[in-house]
Protein backbone atom coordinates (compact mmCIF):
# COMPACT_ATOMS: atom_id res chain seq x y z
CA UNK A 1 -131.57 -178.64 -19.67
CA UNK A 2 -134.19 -180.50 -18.24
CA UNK A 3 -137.34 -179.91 -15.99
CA UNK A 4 -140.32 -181.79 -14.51
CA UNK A 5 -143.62 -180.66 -13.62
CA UNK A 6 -145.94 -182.99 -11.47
CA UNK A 7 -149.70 -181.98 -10.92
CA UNK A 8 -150.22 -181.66 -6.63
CA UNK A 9 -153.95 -181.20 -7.11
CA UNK A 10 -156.17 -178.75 -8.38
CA UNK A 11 -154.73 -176.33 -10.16
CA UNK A 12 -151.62 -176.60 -8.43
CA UNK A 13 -148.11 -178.16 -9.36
CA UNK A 14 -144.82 -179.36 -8.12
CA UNK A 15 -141.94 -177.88 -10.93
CA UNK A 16 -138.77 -179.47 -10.54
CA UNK A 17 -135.68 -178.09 -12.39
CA UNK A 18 -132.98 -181.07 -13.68
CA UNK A 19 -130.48 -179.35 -10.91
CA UNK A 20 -132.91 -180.49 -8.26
CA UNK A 21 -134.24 -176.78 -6.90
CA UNK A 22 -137.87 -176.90 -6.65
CA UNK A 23 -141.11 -174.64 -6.71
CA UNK A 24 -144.73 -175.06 -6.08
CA UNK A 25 -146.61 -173.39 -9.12
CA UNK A 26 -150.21 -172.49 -8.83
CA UNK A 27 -153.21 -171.23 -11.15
CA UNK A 28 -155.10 -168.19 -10.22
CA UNK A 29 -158.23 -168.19 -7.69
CA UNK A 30 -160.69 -168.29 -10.38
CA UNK A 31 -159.42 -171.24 -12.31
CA UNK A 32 -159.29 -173.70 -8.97
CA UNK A 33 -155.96 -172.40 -8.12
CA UNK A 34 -155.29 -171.84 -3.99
CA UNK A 35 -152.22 -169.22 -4.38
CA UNK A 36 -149.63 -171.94 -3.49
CA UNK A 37 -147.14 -170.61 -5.55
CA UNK A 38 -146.67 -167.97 -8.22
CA UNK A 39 -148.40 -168.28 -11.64
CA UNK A 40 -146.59 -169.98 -14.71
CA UNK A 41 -146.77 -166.97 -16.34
CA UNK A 42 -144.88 -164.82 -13.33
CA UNK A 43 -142.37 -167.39 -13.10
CA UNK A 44 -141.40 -166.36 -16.72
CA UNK A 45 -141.36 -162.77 -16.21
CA UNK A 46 -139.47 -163.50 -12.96
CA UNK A 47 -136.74 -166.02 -14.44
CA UNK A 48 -136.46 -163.11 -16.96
CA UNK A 49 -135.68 -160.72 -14.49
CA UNK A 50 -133.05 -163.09 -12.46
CA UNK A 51 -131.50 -164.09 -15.95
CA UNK A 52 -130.62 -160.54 -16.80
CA UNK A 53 -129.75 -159.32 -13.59
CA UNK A 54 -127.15 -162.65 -13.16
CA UNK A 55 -125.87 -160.52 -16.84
CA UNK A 56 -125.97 -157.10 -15.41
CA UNK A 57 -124.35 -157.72 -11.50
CA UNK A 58 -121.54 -160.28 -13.42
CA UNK A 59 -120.51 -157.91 -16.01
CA UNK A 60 -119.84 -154.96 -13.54
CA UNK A 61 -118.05 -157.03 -11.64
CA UNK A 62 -115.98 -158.10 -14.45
CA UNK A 63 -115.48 -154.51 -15.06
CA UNK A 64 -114.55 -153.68 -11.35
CA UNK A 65 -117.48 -152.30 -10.48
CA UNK A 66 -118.33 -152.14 -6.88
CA UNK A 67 -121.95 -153.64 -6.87
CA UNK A 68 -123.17 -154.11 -3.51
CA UNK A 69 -126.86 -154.65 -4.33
CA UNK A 70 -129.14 -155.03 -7.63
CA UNK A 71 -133.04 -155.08 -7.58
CA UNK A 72 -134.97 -155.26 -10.97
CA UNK A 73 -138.16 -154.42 -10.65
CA UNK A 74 -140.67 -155.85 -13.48
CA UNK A 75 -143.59 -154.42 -15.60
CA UNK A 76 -145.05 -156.76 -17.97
CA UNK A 77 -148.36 -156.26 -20.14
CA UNK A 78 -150.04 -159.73 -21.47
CA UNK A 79 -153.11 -159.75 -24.63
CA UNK A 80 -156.56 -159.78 -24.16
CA UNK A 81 -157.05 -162.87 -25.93
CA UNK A 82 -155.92 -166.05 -25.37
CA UNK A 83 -153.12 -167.08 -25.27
CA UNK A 84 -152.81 -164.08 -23.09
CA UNK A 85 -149.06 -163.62 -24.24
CA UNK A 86 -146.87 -161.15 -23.21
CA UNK A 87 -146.88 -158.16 -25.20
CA UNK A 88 -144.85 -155.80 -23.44
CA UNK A 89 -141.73 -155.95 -20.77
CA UNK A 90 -140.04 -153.48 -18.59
CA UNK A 91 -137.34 -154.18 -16.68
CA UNK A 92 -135.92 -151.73 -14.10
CA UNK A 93 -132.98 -152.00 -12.72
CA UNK A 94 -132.00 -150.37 -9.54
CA UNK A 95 -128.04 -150.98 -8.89
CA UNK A 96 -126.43 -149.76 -5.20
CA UNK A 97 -122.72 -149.63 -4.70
CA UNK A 98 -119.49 -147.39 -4.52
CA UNK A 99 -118.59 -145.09 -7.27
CA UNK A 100 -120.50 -146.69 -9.61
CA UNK A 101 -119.84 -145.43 -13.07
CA UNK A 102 -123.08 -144.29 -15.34
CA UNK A 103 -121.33 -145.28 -18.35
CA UNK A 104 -120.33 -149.25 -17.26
CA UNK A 105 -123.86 -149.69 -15.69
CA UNK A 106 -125.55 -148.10 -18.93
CA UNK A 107 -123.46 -150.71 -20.81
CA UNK A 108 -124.12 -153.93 -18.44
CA UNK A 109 -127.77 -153.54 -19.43
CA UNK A 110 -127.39 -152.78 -22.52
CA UNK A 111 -124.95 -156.00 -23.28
CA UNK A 112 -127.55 -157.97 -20.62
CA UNK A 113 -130.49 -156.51 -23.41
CA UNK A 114 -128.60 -157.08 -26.77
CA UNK A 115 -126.74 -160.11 -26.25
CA UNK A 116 -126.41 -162.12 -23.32
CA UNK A 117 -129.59 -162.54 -21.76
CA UNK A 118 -131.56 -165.74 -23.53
CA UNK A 119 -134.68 -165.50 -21.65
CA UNK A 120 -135.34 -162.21 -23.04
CA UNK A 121 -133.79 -162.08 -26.51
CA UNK A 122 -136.26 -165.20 -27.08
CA UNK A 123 -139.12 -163.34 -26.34
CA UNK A 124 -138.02 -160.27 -28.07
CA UNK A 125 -137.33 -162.09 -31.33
CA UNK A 126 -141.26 -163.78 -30.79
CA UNK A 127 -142.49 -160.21 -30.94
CA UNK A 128 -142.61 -159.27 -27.34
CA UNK A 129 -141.55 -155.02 -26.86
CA UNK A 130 -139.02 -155.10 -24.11
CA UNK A 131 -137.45 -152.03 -22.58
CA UNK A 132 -134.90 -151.69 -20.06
CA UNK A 133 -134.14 -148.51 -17.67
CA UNK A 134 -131.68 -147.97 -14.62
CA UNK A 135 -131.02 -146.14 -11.94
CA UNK A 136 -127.58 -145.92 -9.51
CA UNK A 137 -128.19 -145.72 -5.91
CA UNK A 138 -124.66 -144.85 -3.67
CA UNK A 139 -123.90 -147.22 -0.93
CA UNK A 140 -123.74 -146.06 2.74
């Protein structure tokens, strides 16, 4: 896996992943940044969120689940000092279909927490508290 980052001026960059998507990256307002883009930082917590959600939509699928929408919604807490690291992640996740089952959705999550999802095993195993919580919506 491969990525580039070039600088586009102040505190502003151009990130550019090795399957040629791109996004504009910015610093906060007070460090010269000119909200461009999201922060380095929120990309993280974001491409934590779409990594375990990719887990958590694929695996009630694979268990015949009929998934017609999934929203994880993201908490994250970051130190004082610097670095300011992440400390603390919640992940939400809000799943909408038809006769969804408690039990496979409870265990999607839970397979997306404990094994699958690399982006936030990795952080878990640096020390970072993540939790995870759902809720099933019924389709209309």
């Amino acid at each position: 896996m491969k990525a580039t980052i070039n600088w586009t001026g102040n505190a502003s960059f151009k990130a550019t992943s090795g399957s040629g998507h791109s996004v504009q990256l910015d610093g906060p307002p007070d460090r010269g940044g000119e909200n461009l883009g999201p922060r380095p930082m929120e990309m993280l917590l974001m491409g934590i969120g779409g990594c375990s959600s990719f887990d958590v939509v694929s695996i009630l699928e694979k268990s015949r689940q009929e998934v017609t929408d999934c929203r994880c919604d993201l908490e994250a807490e970051r130190a004082d000092e610097v670095p300011s690291v992440f400390t603390r992640i919640h992940l939400h996740f809000v799943v909408t279909g038809h006769n969804l089952k408690e039990k496979q959705v409870a265990r999607a999550v839970s397979l997306s927490a404990e094994k699958y999802c690399s982006a936030s095993i990795m952080l878990g195993k640096a020390g970072v508290e993540i939790t995870h919580s759902f809720e099933i919506q019924a389709a209309e």
